[in-house]
Short mmCIF file of N, CA and C in Angstrom, two decimals:
data_model
loop_
_atom_site.label_atom_id
_atom_site.label_comp_id
_atom_site.label_asym_id
_atom_site.label_seq_id
_atom_site.Cartn_x
_atom_site.Cartn_y
_atom_site.Cartn_z
N MET A 8 119.62 110.75 102.64
CA MET A 8 118.98 110.04 101.56
C MET A 8 119.14 108.43 101.82
N ASN A 9 117.98 107.98 101.91
CA ASN A 9 118.10 106.43 102.24
C ASN A 9 117.31 105.43 101.23
N ILE A 10 117.74 104.91 100.26
CA ILE A 10 117.34 104.49 99.06
C ILE A 10 117.55 102.70 99.36
N VAL A 11 116.47 102.15 99.40
CA VAL A 11 116.30 100.80 99.67
C VAL A 11 115.68 99.87 98.53
N GLU A 12 116.35 98.94 98.00
CA GLU A 12 115.40 98.09 96.71
C GLU A 12 115.25 96.70 96.98
N VAL A 13 113.77 96.30 96.89
CA VAL A 13 113.77 94.83 97.37
C VAL A 13 113.07 94.05 96.08
N LEU A 14 113.54 93.04 95.60
CA LEU A 14 113.14 92.06 94.52
C LEU A 14 111.99 91.62 95.15
N ILE A 15 110.60 91.28 94.37
CA ILE A 15 109.35 90.81 94.85
C ILE A 15 109.06 89.83 93.99
N ASN A 16 109.25 88.45 94.60
CA ASN A 16 109.08 87.27 94.29
C ASN A 16 108.10 86.30 94.95
N SER A 17 107.54 86.77 96.17
CA SER A 17 106.81 85.97 97.02
C SER A 17 106.25 86.77 98.02
N GLU A 18 105.71 86.15 98.81
CA GLU A 18 104.81 86.53 99.77
C GLU A 18 105.44 87.09 101.05
N THR A 19 106.55 86.55 101.12
CA THR A 19 107.57 87.07 102.02
C THR A 19 108.34 88.45 101.45
N ASP A 20 108.29 88.63 100.29
CA ASP A 20 108.79 89.78 99.97
C ASP A 20 107.81 90.71 100.04
N LEU A 21 106.58 90.71 99.68
CA LEU A 21 105.63 91.53 100.42
C LEU A 21 105.55 91.82 101.66
N LEU A 22 105.92 91.04 102.55
CA LEU A 22 106.00 91.09 104.11
C LEU A 22 107.28 92.42 104.27
N GLN A 23 108.22 91.81 103.49
CA GLN A 23 109.53 92.57 103.59
C GLN A 23 109.47 94.08 103.19
N CYS A 24 108.56 94.43 102.08
CA CYS A 24 108.09 95.57 101.60
C CYS A 24 107.30 96.51 102.58
N ARG A 25 106.24 96.10 103.01
CA ARG A 25 105.46 96.46 104.42
C ARG A 25 106.14 96.75 105.19
N GLU A 26 106.90 96.00 105.84
CA GLU A 26 108.04 96.46 106.77
C GLU A 26 108.62 97.61 106.55
N ILE A 27 109.45 97.46 105.37
CA ILE A 27 110.35 98.53 105.02
C ILE A 27 109.55 100.02 104.68
N ALA A 28 108.43 99.63 104.51
CA ALA A 28 107.38 101.15 104.40
C ALA A 28 107.45 101.56 105.73
N GLN A 29 106.92 100.51 106.27
CA GLN A 29 106.50 100.87 107.80
C GLN A 29 107.60 101.74 108.29
N SER A 30 108.68 101.36 108.59
CA SER A 30 109.73 101.68 109.32
C SER A 30 110.64 102.75 109.33
N THR A 31 110.40 102.91 107.34
CA THR A 31 111.30 103.92 106.86
C THR A 31 110.18 105.35 107.12
N SER A 32 108.68 105.12 107.21
CA SER A 32 107.88 106.33 107.04
C SER A 32 107.89 106.56 108.96
N ARG A 33 107.81 105.84 109.84
CA ARG A 33 108.21 106.09 111.05
C ARG A 33 109.50 106.90 111.21
N ALA A 34 110.73 106.79 110.86
CA ALA A 34 111.81 107.00 111.22
C ALA A 34 111.85 108.39 110.05
N ALA A 35 111.05 109.00 109.27
CA ALA A 35 110.85 110.03 108.35
C ALA A 35 110.04 110.89 109.20
N GLY A 36 109.55 110.66 110.19
CA GLY A 36 108.43 111.38 111.18
C GLY A 36 106.95 111.53 110.27
N PHE A 37 106.60 110.85 109.80
CA PHE A 37 105.17 111.05 109.36
C PHE A 37 104.30 110.52 110.46
N SER A 38 103.50 111.19 110.30
CA SER A 38 102.12 110.90 111.44
C SER A 38 101.54 109.24 111.62
N LEU A 39 101.59 108.64 112.39
CA LEU A 39 100.60 107.21 112.13
C LEU A 39 99.74 107.08 111.47
N LEU A 40 99.11 107.90 111.02
CA LEU A 40 98.06 107.91 110.15
C LEU A 40 98.75 107.48 108.62
N ASP A 41 99.65 108.55 108.48
CA ASP A 41 100.24 108.68 107.30
C ASP A 41 101.25 107.36 107.25
N GLN A 42 101.91 106.95 108.39
CA GLN A 42 102.51 105.61 107.71
C GLN A 42 101.53 104.23 107.56
N VAL A 43 100.46 104.52 108.33
CA VAL A 43 99.25 103.32 107.61
C VAL A 43 98.90 103.75 106.38
N ARG A 44 98.93 104.96 105.65
CA ARG A 44 98.44 105.10 104.51
C ARG A 44 99.71 104.60 103.64
N ILE A 45 100.79 104.68 103.82
CA ILE A 45 102.25 104.48 103.06
C ILE A 45 102.25 102.99 102.88
N THR A 46 102.18 102.32 103.94
CA THR A 46 102.35 101.09 104.11
C THR A 46 101.20 100.34 103.49
N THR A 47 100.06 100.62 103.53
CA THR A 47 98.64 100.31 102.86
C THR A 47 99.04 100.42 101.05
N ALA A 48 99.35 101.54 100.74
CA ALA A 48 99.64 101.37 99.20
C ALA A 48 100.43 100.79 98.70
N VAL A 49 101.76 100.74 99.75
CA VAL A 49 102.99 100.01 99.08
C VAL A 49 102.28 98.26 98.92
N SER A 50 101.78 97.74 100.26
CA SER A 50 100.79 96.68 100.17
C SER A 50 100.01 96.21 99.05
N GLU A 51 99.02 97.05 98.74
CA GLU A 51 98.17 97.21 97.41
C GLU A 51 98.98 96.83 96.06
N ILE A 52 99.94 97.58 96.15
CA ILE A 52 100.45 97.59 94.62
C ILE A 52 101.37 96.48 94.70
N VAL A 53 102.36 95.79 95.59
CA VAL A 53 103.24 94.82 95.49
C VAL A 53 102.24 93.77 95.51
N ARG A 54 101.12 93.28 96.43
CA ARG A 54 100.00 92.38 96.19
C ARG A 54 99.81 92.18 94.47
N ASN A 55 99.54 93.39 94.03
CA ASN A 55 98.91 93.39 92.37
C ASN A 55 100.34 92.79 91.45
N VAL A 56 101.52 93.29 91.87
CA VAL A 56 102.48 92.59 91.21
C VAL A 56 102.54 91.08 91.52
N LEU A 57 102.52 90.46 92.61
CA LEU A 57 102.64 89.15 92.70
C LEU A 57 101.11 88.22 92.09
N SER A 58 99.96 88.97 91.84
CA SER A 58 98.90 88.48 91.51
C SER A 58 99.17 88.60 90.01
N TYR A 59 99.89 89.53 89.41
CA TYR A 59 99.61 89.65 88.02
C TYR A 59 100.55 89.33 87.12
N ALA A 60 101.79 90.07 87.55
CA ALA A 60 102.92 89.75 87.04
C ALA A 60 104.27 88.71 87.71
N LYS A 61 103.27 88.23 88.81
CA LYS A 61 104.60 87.25 89.55
C LYS A 61 105.57 87.56 90.04
N GLN A 62 106.41 88.51 89.48
CA GLN A 62 107.59 89.27 90.24
C GLN A 62 107.92 90.55 89.47
N GLY A 63 108.81 91.59 90.31
CA GLY A 63 108.95 92.68 90.05
C GLY A 63 110.13 93.37 91.12
N LYS A 64 109.81 94.72 90.94
CA LYS A 64 110.60 95.04 92.74
C LYS A 64 110.08 96.56 92.92
N MET A 65 110.73 96.87 94.08
CA MET A 65 110.35 97.90 94.83
C MET A 65 111.83 98.82 94.86
N CYS A 66 111.72 100.26 94.90
CA CYS A 66 112.55 101.02 95.31
C CYS A 66 112.18 102.01 96.02
N LEU A 67 112.50 102.08 97.48
CA LEU A 67 112.19 103.57 97.76
C LEU A 67 113.52 104.38 98.57
N ASN A 68 112.71 105.64 98.32
CA ASN A 68 113.70 106.59 98.78
C ASN A 68 113.15 107.61 99.37
N GLN A 69 113.63 107.52 100.89
CA GLN A 69 113.77 108.50 101.67
C GLN A 69 114.32 109.77 101.62
N ASN A 70 113.82 111.31 101.69
CA ASN A 70 114.72 112.13 101.62
C ASN A 70 114.27 113.36 102.45
N GLN A 71 114.45 114.33 102.38
CA GLN A 71 114.15 115.78 103.14
C GLN A 71 112.75 115.65 102.92
N LYS A 72 112.11 115.74 101.68
CA LYS A 72 110.84 116.02 101.25
C LYS A 72 109.74 115.23 101.54
N GLY A 73 110.10 113.79 101.86
CA GLY A 73 109.21 112.56 102.28
C GLY A 73 109.59 111.19 101.87
N ILE A 74 108.86 110.52 100.89
CA ILE A 74 109.12 109.03 100.58
C ILE A 74 108.55 109.02 99.30
N GLU A 75 109.43 108.48 98.33
CA GLU A 75 109.18 108.08 97.09
C GLU A 75 109.40 106.84 96.70
N ILE A 76 108.47 105.96 96.24
CA ILE A 76 108.20 104.52 96.20
C ILE A 76 108.00 104.45 94.33
N MET A 77 108.89 103.68 93.79
CA MET A 77 108.79 103.02 92.70
C MET A 77 108.68 101.44 92.89
N ILE A 78 107.53 100.84 92.27
CA ILE A 78 107.36 99.57 91.88
C ILE A 78 107.16 99.20 90.39
N GLU A 79 108.10 98.24 90.31
CA GLU A 79 107.73 97.94 88.74
C GLU A 79 107.61 96.62 88.41
N ASP A 80 107.17 96.17 87.38
CA ASP A 80 107.11 94.65 87.11
C ASP A 80 107.37 94.49 85.46
N LYS A 81 107.47 93.35 85.15
CA LYS A 81 107.62 92.82 83.40
C LYS A 81 106.73 92.13 83.18
N GLY A 82 105.14 92.19 83.88
CA GLY A 82 104.06 91.73 83.22
C GLY A 82 103.34 92.43 81.97
N PRO A 83 102.15 91.58 81.87
CA PRO A 83 101.75 92.13 80.59
C PRO A 83 100.88 93.83 80.48
N GLY A 84 101.30 94.18 81.63
CA GLY A 84 100.35 95.38 81.62
C GLY A 84 99.22 95.60 82.31
N ILE A 85 98.66 96.67 82.56
CA ILE A 85 97.37 97.19 83.11
C ILE A 85 96.24 97.49 82.19
N PRO A 86 95.17 96.64 81.98
CA PRO A 86 94.05 96.89 80.85
C PRO A 86 93.47 98.45 81.26
N GLN A 87 93.42 99.13 80.29
CA GLN A 87 92.87 100.34 80.25
C GLN A 87 91.46 100.59 81.31
N THR A 88 90.51 99.27 81.00
CA THR A 88 89.41 99.41 82.01
C THR A 88 90.07 100.00 83.51
N VAL A 89 90.76 99.10 83.83
CA VAL A 89 91.30 99.25 85.26
C VAL A 89 91.89 100.46 85.58
N LEU A 90 92.80 100.98 84.81
CA LEU A 90 93.24 102.18 84.85
C LEU A 90 92.06 103.70 84.85
N GLU A 91 91.07 103.44 84.05
CA GLU A 91 89.72 104.24 84.14
C GLU A 91 89.37 104.13 85.46
N GLY A 92 89.43 102.84 86.33
CA GLY A 92 88.43 102.65 87.49
C GLY A 92 87.25 101.65 87.50
N LYS A 93 87.51 101.17 86.22
CA LYS A 93 86.26 100.52 85.98
C LYS A 93 86.58 99.19 86.19
N ARG A 94 86.38 98.32 87.50
CA ARG A 94 86.81 96.88 87.46
C ARG A 94 86.32 96.14 86.52
N SER A 95 86.95 94.82 86.48
CA SER A 95 86.15 93.76 85.58
C SER A 95 86.16 92.75 86.21
N GLY A 96 84.76 92.31 86.10
CA GLY A 96 84.01 91.70 86.97
C GLY A 96 84.54 91.40 88.39
N GLY A 97 84.07 90.11 89.02
CA GLY A 97 84.28 90.07 90.62
C GLY A 97 85.86 89.42 90.94
N SER A 98 86.61 89.56 90.10
CA SER A 98 88.34 89.20 90.21
C SER A 98 88.96 89.76 90.97
N GLY A 99 88.14 91.03 91.65
CA GLY A 99 89.21 92.27 92.52
C GLY A 99 90.13 92.82 91.44
N LEU A 100 90.13 92.84 90.36
CA LEU A 100 91.27 93.20 89.45
C LEU A 100 90.81 94.95 89.65
N GLY A 101 91.82 95.71 89.90
CA GLY A 101 91.64 96.93 89.52
C GLY A 101 91.30 97.57 91.23
N VAL A 102 90.99 97.01 92.07
CA VAL A 102 90.85 97.60 93.14
C VAL A 102 91.73 98.38 93.93
N GLY A 103 93.10 97.88 93.63
CA GLY A 103 94.03 98.27 94.65
C GLY A 103 94.64 99.81 93.94
N LEU A 104 94.37 99.54 92.69
CA LEU A 104 94.85 101.06 92.10
C LEU A 104 94.45 102.53 92.91
N PRO A 105 93.22 102.81 92.30
CA PRO A 105 92.40 103.69 92.93
C PRO A 105 92.77 104.20 94.29
N GLY A 106 92.56 102.90 95.03
CA GLY A 106 92.38 102.81 96.58
C GLY A 106 93.95 103.61 96.79
N SER A 107 94.83 103.15 96.61
CA SER A 107 96.56 103.84 96.64
C SER A 107 96.60 104.86 96.07
N ARG A 108 96.07 105.26 95.12
CA ARG A 108 96.22 106.61 94.30
C ARG A 108 95.55 107.59 95.61
N ARG A 109 94.76 107.33 96.19
CA ARG A 109 93.75 108.23 97.11
C ARG A 109 94.92 108.49 98.07
N LEU A 110 95.49 107.35 98.44
CA LEU A 110 96.51 107.48 99.73
C LEU A 110 97.82 108.43 99.84
N MET A 111 97.88 108.45 98.62
CA MET A 111 99.28 109.17 98.38
C MET A 111 99.06 110.53 97.49
N ASP A 112 100.55 111.20 98.02
CA ASP A 112 100.10 112.34 97.17
C ASP A 112 100.66 112.88 95.87
N ASN A 113 101.49 111.85 95.40
CA ASN A 113 101.42 111.79 94.00
C ASN A 113 101.42 109.99 93.37
N PHE A 114 100.79 109.83 92.09
CA PHE A 114 100.80 108.58 91.92
C PHE A 114 100.79 108.59 90.47
N ASP A 115 101.73 108.22 89.67
CA ASP A 115 101.68 107.70 88.38
C ASP A 115 101.76 106.62 87.80
N VAL A 116 101.15 105.94 86.79
CA VAL A 116 101.22 104.78 86.21
C VAL A 116 101.94 104.88 84.93
N GLN A 117 102.68 103.84 84.47
CA GLN A 117 103.29 103.86 83.23
C GLN A 117 103.01 102.38 82.89
N THR A 118 102.36 102.22 81.78
CA THR A 118 101.91 100.71 81.70
C THR A 118 101.85 100.36 80.07
N GLY A 119 101.98 98.86 79.88
CA GLY A 119 102.46 98.47 78.55
C GLY A 119 102.71 97.19 78.54
N VAL A 120 102.48 96.57 77.22
CA VAL A 120 102.72 95.05 77.16
C VAL A 120 104.07 94.58 77.50
N HIS A 121 104.85 95.41 78.03
CA HIS A 121 106.26 94.90 78.68
C HIS A 121 106.56 94.88 80.05
N GLY A 122 105.43 95.56 80.65
CA GLY A 122 105.16 95.77 82.14
C GLY A 122 104.88 96.94 82.51
N THR A 123 104.74 97.21 83.82
CA THR A 123 104.21 98.42 84.66
C THR A 123 105.29 98.74 85.77
N ARG A 124 105.30 100.34 85.64
CA ARG A 124 106.14 100.92 86.68
C ARG A 124 105.22 102.09 87.22
N ILE A 125 104.94 102.07 88.73
CA ILE A 125 104.18 102.62 89.29
C ILE A 125 105.04 103.51 90.35
N THR A 126 104.67 104.87 90.04
CA THR A 126 106.00 105.77 91.00
C THR A 126 104.74 106.42 91.94
N MET A 127 105.22 106.99 93.12
CA MET A 127 104.38 107.21 94.16
C MET A 127 105.02 107.79 95.28
N ALA A 128 104.64 108.75 95.99
CA ALA A 128 105.09 109.79 96.81
C ALA A 128 103.93 110.35 97.96
N LYS A 129 104.63 110.33 99.16
CA LYS A 129 104.01 111.13 100.38
C LYS A 129 105.02 111.90 100.66
N TRP A 130 104.69 113.37 100.96
CA TRP A 130 105.40 114.48 101.23
C TRP A 130 105.22 114.57 102.83
N LEU A 131 106.37 115.28 103.27
CA LEU A 131 106.14 115.48 104.99
C LEU A 131 105.63 116.66 104.88
#
């Protein structure tokens, strides 16, 4: 079992999250395509944290079944229209969520006025 926690406050933290996702998925034995999927999903969600909540954290757990990732923030929550896949205007709001959902095997969003928690997993 390998658990890593990263505080998300800057673009440097985004790069660190990407690097950890990539190296952990490689070490776990995921195919190159699945490594890209995992890294991309992490990147999109962490980018959303920085854009909309300004800070948060990522916890990554690698075990025999695969990789489980939890990313949370204390931002204002995700609007229902975004959760339903309806983008709002040309801001790009909501583009990362459906894309990340498609890349992972499990994807769950818990959101409200006190923040958002996204848990996602890719299984070996």
